[in-house]
Coordinates of C-alpha atoms and ligand atoms in Angstrom, one line a residue:
M1 CA 162.0 111.9 123.3
A2 CA 159.2 111.6 120.8
T3 CA 158.2 107.4 120.8
I4 CA 155.9 107.0 117.0
L5 CA 153.9 104.3 116.8
A6 CA 153.4 103.6 112.8
I7 CA 151.1 101.3 111.0
E8 CA 151.4 100.2 107.1
S9 CA 148.8 98.2 104.9
S10 CA 149.5 99.6 101.6
C11 CA 149.7 95.6 100.2
D12 CA 149.9 92.6 101.6
E13 CA 151.5 93.2 104.4
T14 CA 150.7 93.8 107.5
A15 CA 153.0 96.1 110.3
A16 CA 153.8 97.9 113.0
S17 CA 157.0 99.5 114.5
V18 CA 157.4 101.2 117.4
C19 CA 160.4 103.7 117.4
R20 CA 161.7 106.2 120.2
D21 CA 164.1 109.2 119.2
G22 CA 165.5 107.8 116.1
K23 CA 166.0 104.3 117.4
I24 CA 162.9 101.2 116.6
L25 CA 161.9 99.6 119.6
S26 CA 159.7 96.5 116.8
N27 CA 158.6 95.5 114.0
I28 CA 156.5 93.2 113.3
I29 CA 154.8 92.0 109.8
A30 CA 152.2 89.7 109.5
T31 CA 153.0 88.8 105.1
Q32 CA 149.8 87.5 103.8
E33 CA 150.2 84.0 102.4
V34 CA 146.2 83.9 101.5
H35 CA 147.9 85.2 97.8
K36 CA 149.6 82.7 96.7
K37 CA 147.4 80.5 94.6
Y38 CA 146.7 83.6 93.1
G39 CA 149.8 84.3 91.2
G40 CA 149.8 87.9 92.6
V41 CA 147.6 89.6 95.6
V42 CA 144.3 90.1 95.4
P43 CA 143.1 93.3 96.9
E44 CA 139.7 93.0 98.3
L45 CA 141.4 89.3 99.9
A46 CA 144.4 91.9 101.6
S47 CA 141.3 94.4 102.9
R48 CA 139.9 91.5 104.5
A49 CA 143.7 89.9 105.2
H50 CA 144.7 93.1 107.5
M51 CA 141.6 93.7 109.4
Q52 CA 141.9 90.3 110.4
N53 CA 145.9 91.1 111.7
I54 CA 146.3 94.2 112.6
V55 CA 144.4 93.9 116.5
P56 CA 147.3 91.3 117.1
V57 CA 150.0 92.9 114.7
V58 CA 149.6 96.5 116.5
D59 CA 149.8 94.0 120.2
S60 CA 152.3 92.9 119.0
A61 CA 155.0 96.0 118.9
I62 CA 153.5 98.0 122.0
K63 CA 154.1 94.2 124.0
E64 CA 157.8 94.2 121.7
A65 CA 158.9 97.1 121.9
R66 CA 158.1 97.1 126.3
I67 CA 156.3 100.0 126.7
E68 CA 152.5 101.0 126.8
L69 CA 150.4 103.1 124.7
S70 CA 149.8 106.0 126.9
E71 CA 153.5 106.7 126.1
I72 CA 153.6 106.5 121.9
D73 CA 153.7 110.7 121.4
A74 CA 152.0 110.2 117.7
F75 CA 151.0 108.2 115.4
A76 CA 151.7 107.3 111.8
F77 CA 150.3 104.9 109.0
T78 CA 151.1 104.9 105.4
Q79 CA 148.3 106.8 103.4
S80 CA 149.8 106.5 99.5
P81 CA 150.3 104.6 97.6
G82 CA 149.6 101.9 97.6
L83 CA 145.7 99.6 97.2
I84 CA 143.0 101.8 98.6
G85 CA 141.1 98.9 100.6
A86 CA 143.9 97.9 102.5
L87 CA 145.8 101.5 102.9
L88 CA 142.1 102.7 104.8
V89 CA 142.6 99.6 107.2
G90 CA 145.5 101.1 108.7
A91 CA 144.4 105.3 108.0
Q92 CA 141.2 103.9 109.9
F93 CA 142.9 102.4 112.4
A94 CA 145.8 104.5 112.9
K95 CA 143.1 107.0 113.7
S96 CA 141.0 105.3 115.8
L97 CA 144.0 105.4 118.2
A98 CA 145.2 108.9 117.7
L99 CA 141.0 109.8 118.9
A100 CA 140.3 107.6 121.7
T101 CA 144.3 109.1 122.2
G102 CA 144.2 112.1 121.7
K103 CA 147.5 112.9 120.3
P104 CA 148.5 113.4 117.1
L105 CA 148.0 111.3 113.4
I106 CA 151.1 111.7 110.6
A107 CA 150.4 111.0 107.2
V108 CA 153.4 109.1 105.4
H109 CA 153.9 108.6 101.8
H110 CA 154.8 105.1 101.1
M111 CA 157.7 106.1 98.6
Q112 CA 159.3 108.3 101.1
A113 CA 159.1 106.3 103.7
H114 CA 161.9 104.1 101.8
V115 CA 163.9 106.9 101.8
L116 CA 164.5 107.1 104.6
A117 CA 165.4 103.9 105.9
N118 CA 168.7 104.2 105.2
L119 CA 168.4 106.8 108.3
I120 CA 167.5 103.7 110.8
A121 CA 171.7 102.4 110.9
E122 CA 173.2 104.5 112.6
E123 CA 175.9 104.2 110.3
K124 CA 173.8 106.3 107.7
P125 CA 174.5 109.0 105.3
S126 CA 174.7 112.8 105.9
F127 CA 172.2 114.4 103.3
P128 CA 172.2 115.5 100.9
Y129 CA 173.0 112.1 99.4
L130 CA 171.1 110.7 97.1
C131 CA 168.6 106.4 97.1
L132 CA 167.4 104.2 94.2
T133 CA 164.1 103.1 95.2
V134 CA 163.6 99.8 93.7
S135 CA 160.4 98.2 94.3
G136 CA 157.4 96.0 92.9
G137 CA 155.7 99.4 91.9
H138 CA 158.2 101.8 92.1
T139 CA 161.1 102.8 90.5
Q140 CA 162.7 106.3 91.7
I141 CA 166.4 108.4 91.8
V142 CA 165.5 110.5 94.4
L143 CA 167.6 114.0 96.2
C144 CA 166.7 114.0 99.9
E145 CA 168.5 117.1 101.2
S146 CA 166.7 116.4 104.9
P147 CA 164.4 114.4 106.0
V148 CA 161.3 115.8 104.8
K149 CA 163.0 117.8 101.6
L150 CA 163.1 114.8 98.8
T151 CA 163.1 115.0 95.1
I152 CA 161.9 112.6 92.6
L153 CA 165.2 113.1 89.7
G154 CA 163.5 109.8 87.6
E155 CA 161.3 107.8 87.1
T156 CA 160.7 104.6 85.4
L157 CA 157.5 105.6 82.1
D158 CA 156.2 101.9 82.6
D159 CA 156.8 98.6 84.6
A160 CA 159.2 99.2 88.0
A161 CA 162.5 97.2 88.1
G162 CA 160.4 94.7 90.3
E163 CA 157.9 94.6 87.7
A164 CA 160.4 93.5 85.2
F165 CA 162.2 90.7 87.9
D166 CA 159.0 89.6 88.2
K167 CA 157.2 89.7 85.1
S168 CA 161.3 88.2 83.6
A169 CA 159.8 85.9 86.0
K170 CA 157.1 85.2 84.9
L171 CA 157.7 84.1 81.4
L172 CA 160.7 80.8 82.6
G173 CA 157.4 79.8 84.1
L174 CA 158.0 80.9 87.1
P175 CA 155.9 81.3 90.3
Y176 CA 155.3 85.5 91.7
P177 CA 156.9 86.9 93.5
G178 CA 160.2 85.5 90.7
G179 CA 162.3 88.5 91.1
P180 CA 163.6 86.5 94.7
L181 CA 164.0 83.2 92.1
I182 CA 165.8 84.8 89.6
D183 CA 168.1 86.1 92.0
K184 CA 168.5 82.6 92.7
Y185 CA 168.5 80.5 89.5
A186 CA 171.2 83.9 87.9
E187 CA 174.2 82.9 91.7
H188 CA 174.4 80.4 89.8
G189 CA 174.5 81.0 86.3
D190 CA 176.6 83.4 83.4
P191 CA 175.5 87.0 83.4
N192 CA 177.0 87.4 80.0
K193 CA 176.0 83.7 78.4
Y194 CA 173.2 86.1 76.2
K195 CA 172.7 90.0 75.6
F196 CA 168.9 91.9 76.5
T197 CA 169.8 95.3 74.5
E198 CA 169.5 98.5 77.0
P199 CA 167.3 101.4 75.9
Q200 CA 168.3 104.6 75.7
I201 CA 166.0 107.1 78.0
P202 CA 167.1 110.1 78.1
G203 CA 168.1 111.5 81.5
L204 CA 167.5 109.9 84.7
N205 CA 164.5 108.1 84.4
F206 CA 163.3 104.5 83.0
S207 CA 162.5 102.0 81.2
F208 CA 161.6 98.1 81.1
S209 CA 158.6 97.4 78.5
G210 CA 161.1 96.7 75.6
L211 CA 163.2 94.4 77.9
K212 CA 160.3 92.6 78.9
T213 CA 159.8 91.6 74.9
G214 CA 163.0 91.4 74.1
I215 CA 162.7 88.5 76.5
L216 CA 159.4 87.5 75.6
Y217 CA 161.0 87.6 72.0
F218 CA 164.1 85.7 73.5
I219 CA 162.5 82.6 74.8
Q220 CA 160.0 83.0 72.2
N221 CA 162.6 81.3 69.1
K222 CA 164.7 79.4 71.5
T223 CA 162.6 77.5 72.1
A224 CA 161.8 76.9 68.8
E225 CA 164.4 74.8 68.6
N226 CA 164.3 73.3 71.9
L227 CA 161.4 72.8 73.8
D228 CA 163.1 72.4 77.4
F229 CA 165.6 75.6 76.5
V230 CA 164.4 77.7 79.5
K231 CA 164.8 74.5 81.9
D232 CA 168.2 73.6 80.9
N233 CA 169.6 77.1 80.8
M234 CA 167.2 78.6 83.6
N235 CA 170.9 79.6 85.9
D236 CA 172.7 81.4 82.0
I237 CA 168.6 83.2 81.3
C238 CA 169.2 83.9 84.6
A239 CA 171.6 85.6 86.0
S240 CA 171.7 87.6 82.0
I241 CA 168.7 88.7 82.8
Q242 CA 169.8 90.6 86.8
Q243 CA 172.5 92.3 84.8
R244 CA 170.8 93.8 82.7
I245 CA 168.1 94.6 84.9
V246 CA 170.8 95.9 87.4
S247 CA 172.6 97.9 85.2
I248 CA 169.5 99.3 83.0
L249 CA 169.8 100.5 87.7
L250 CA 173.0 101.4 88.2
N251 CA 174.3 103.3 85.2
K252 CA 171.7 105.9 85.4
L253 CA 172.2 106.3 89.3
K254 CA 176.2 107.1 87.7
K255 CA 174.3 109.5 86.0
A256 CA 172.6 110.1 89.0
S257 CA 175.8 110.9 90.8
I258 CA 178.1 113.5 88.2
E259 CA 174.4 115.4 87.7
T260 CA 174.3 116.4 90.9
G261 CA 177.9 116.0 92.6
I262 CA 176.5 114.1 94.9
R263 CA 178.5 111.1 96.3
K264 CA 176.6 109.6 99.2
I265 CA 174.4 107.2 97.2
C266 CA 171.5 104.7 98.7
I267 CA 169.7 101.8 97.8
A268 CA 166.5 100.9 99.3
G269 CA 163.1 99.6 98.1
G270 CA 162.3 95.3 97.5
V271 CA 164.2 94.8 94.4
S272 CA 167.7 96.3 97.0
A273 CA 167.4 92.4 98.3
N274 CA 168.8 91.4 94.8
R275 CA 171.9 90.0 94.8
G276 CA 174.0 91.0 92.0
L277 CA 172.4 94.2 92.5
R278 CA 174.3 95.3 96.1
N279 CA 176.9 93.8 94.7
E280 CA 176.9 95.7 91.5
F281 CA 176.2 98.7 93.3
K282 CA 178.6 97.7 96.1
K283 CA 181.3 97.2 93.2
M284 CA 180.8 100.4 91.5
G285 CA 180.4 102.2 95.0
E286 CA 184.3 102.6 95.5
Q287 CA 185.1 102.9 91.5
N288 CA 184.1 105.9 91.7
K289 CA 183.9 107.0 95.5
W290 CA 180.5 106.9 96.9
S291 CA 179.7 106.1 100.2
T292 CA 177.2 104.1 99.4
Y293 CA 174.6 102.5 101.7
I294 CA 172.0 99.7 101.8
P295 CA 169.1 99.1 104.5
A296 CA 168.8 96.0 106.6
F297 CA 167.1 93.4 105.0
E298 CA 163.8 93.8 107.0
Y299 CA 163.9 97.7 106.7
C300 CA 164.2 96.9 102.4
T301 CA 161.4 95.1 101.8
D302 CA 157.7 96.4 102.8
N303 CA 157.7 97.3 106.6
A304 CA 157.0 99.2 110.0
A305 CA 160.3 100.6 110.3
M306 CA 160.4 102.5 108.0
I307 CA 157.5 104.5 108.0
A308 CA 157.5 104.3 112.0
I309 CA 161.5 107.1 111.5
T310 CA 160.1 109.0 108.7
G311 CA 156.5 109.6 111.6
Y312 CA 159.9 110.7 113.7
Y313 CA 160.8 112.9 111.6
K314 CA 157.6 114.6 110.7
Y315 CA 157.1 114.8 113.9
L316 CA 160.4 116.9 114.5
A317 CA 159.6 118.5 111.8
G318 CA 155.4 119.5 113.6
D319 CA 154.4 117.6 110.3
F320 CA 151.0 116.2 111.5
A321 CA 147.8 115.2 109.6
G322 CA 144.0 115.7 110.7
L323 CA 141.8 113.8 111.5
E324 CA 139.9 113.7 108.5
V325 CA 143.1 113.1 106.3
T326 CA 142.6 109.4 103.1
P327 CA 144.5 107.9 102.4
S328 CA 144.9 107.7 98.3
A329 CA 146.2 105.1 96.0
R330 CA 148.5 107.4 93.8
A331 CA 150.0 110.3 95.6
E332 CA 152.1 112.7 94.2
W333 CA 154.6 114.1 97.2
Ligands
KG4_1 O1 159.3 97.0 98.0 P1 158.5 96.5 98.0 O2 158.0 94.6 99.6 O3 157.0 95.8 97.9 C1 156.6 96.7 97.1 O4 156.3 97.7 97.9 O5 156.5 96.6 95.9 O6 158.3 95.3 96.6 C2 159.1 94.0 96.3 C3 159.8 94.0 95.2 C4 159.0 92.6 93.8 O7 158.9 92.7 93.3 C5 160.1 91.5 94.6 O8 159.6 90.2 93.4 C6 161.2 92.2 94.4 O9 160.5 93.5 95.4 N1 162.1 91.7 95.1 C7 163.6 91.3 93.7 C8 163.8 90.4 95.4 N2 162.9 90.2 96.5 C9 162.4 91.0 95.9 N3 163.6 91.2 93.5 C10 164.9 90.6 93.1 N4 165.7 89.9 94.2 C11 165.8 90.3 95.2 N5 166.6 89.6 95.6
ZN2 ZN1 157.0 99.1 99.3

């Protein structure tokens, strides 16, 4: 029996979760509203908000799990990647708990945790499986041979999929983060109305910067003819942009499945909340006889339950960190 308390503080969510033997007992998230008026996350404000939130969030996670601090076997935290000041708050808090209780510390890579969020559900993929992780900072296709053997097969050469959504939304005058808004407008639009080209990138890597430039010129040209072009055609523009981002992602995922022969396929990360991606992923799965998996919505966007499940498997593998461990803004795994 192993009970893990996990802390996630890599960006603008202060989160804590308790996991017992692979089952999530609590999953608490405090989203920082302070960044809204700045159109993006302000690192210094994020660090301060983490300092304010961390005690009540961890306390709620323990209370909701109906356990005592003394029952926790290890403390997991997000070590990398993320905003360094934000990571430091969670790391230092986890270290203090480990020091005070004499229990071990587990350092977790945030992107590995997104991939392993697929192991939270009752119906989970067996190994090996492939995972397309799509978030605000990353786009990766990962081969998962065990909870502690993860290999990146392909990743973005420039913008992440979430950035592609958010930057496109910005060009359309939508507020940050624009991904969910594109999703919303796209629901009522025609995805075939406007054509944006798909980049030809070798292997399993991705690129989204060309798409962003294409959208910029498209909007400039159309707005020169009609000042209200974007406003008048928001649904169709969003549906067309979304369709192209989704096709770039899924065509590479299909390629990865063909190359590896693996048909158990997952998606994870904040962008996996996108309805267009979820629908097309399921459709592609049916066409190619894949078993498809998507984490529950609360485990797709940043959360501590994914850190807790990863911590649990690292605990079983005896993969602990020393108290001298430090967070890192960017770290390979
Ligand atoms: O994984 P995540 O919560 O945080 C990071 O680790 O980056 O991902 C956040 C990203 C943002 O770019 C946001 O716009 C995008 O996920 N996102 C979406 C949707 N929900 C969140 N993009 C498109 N459609 C959505 N429904
Ligand atoms: Zn994330």
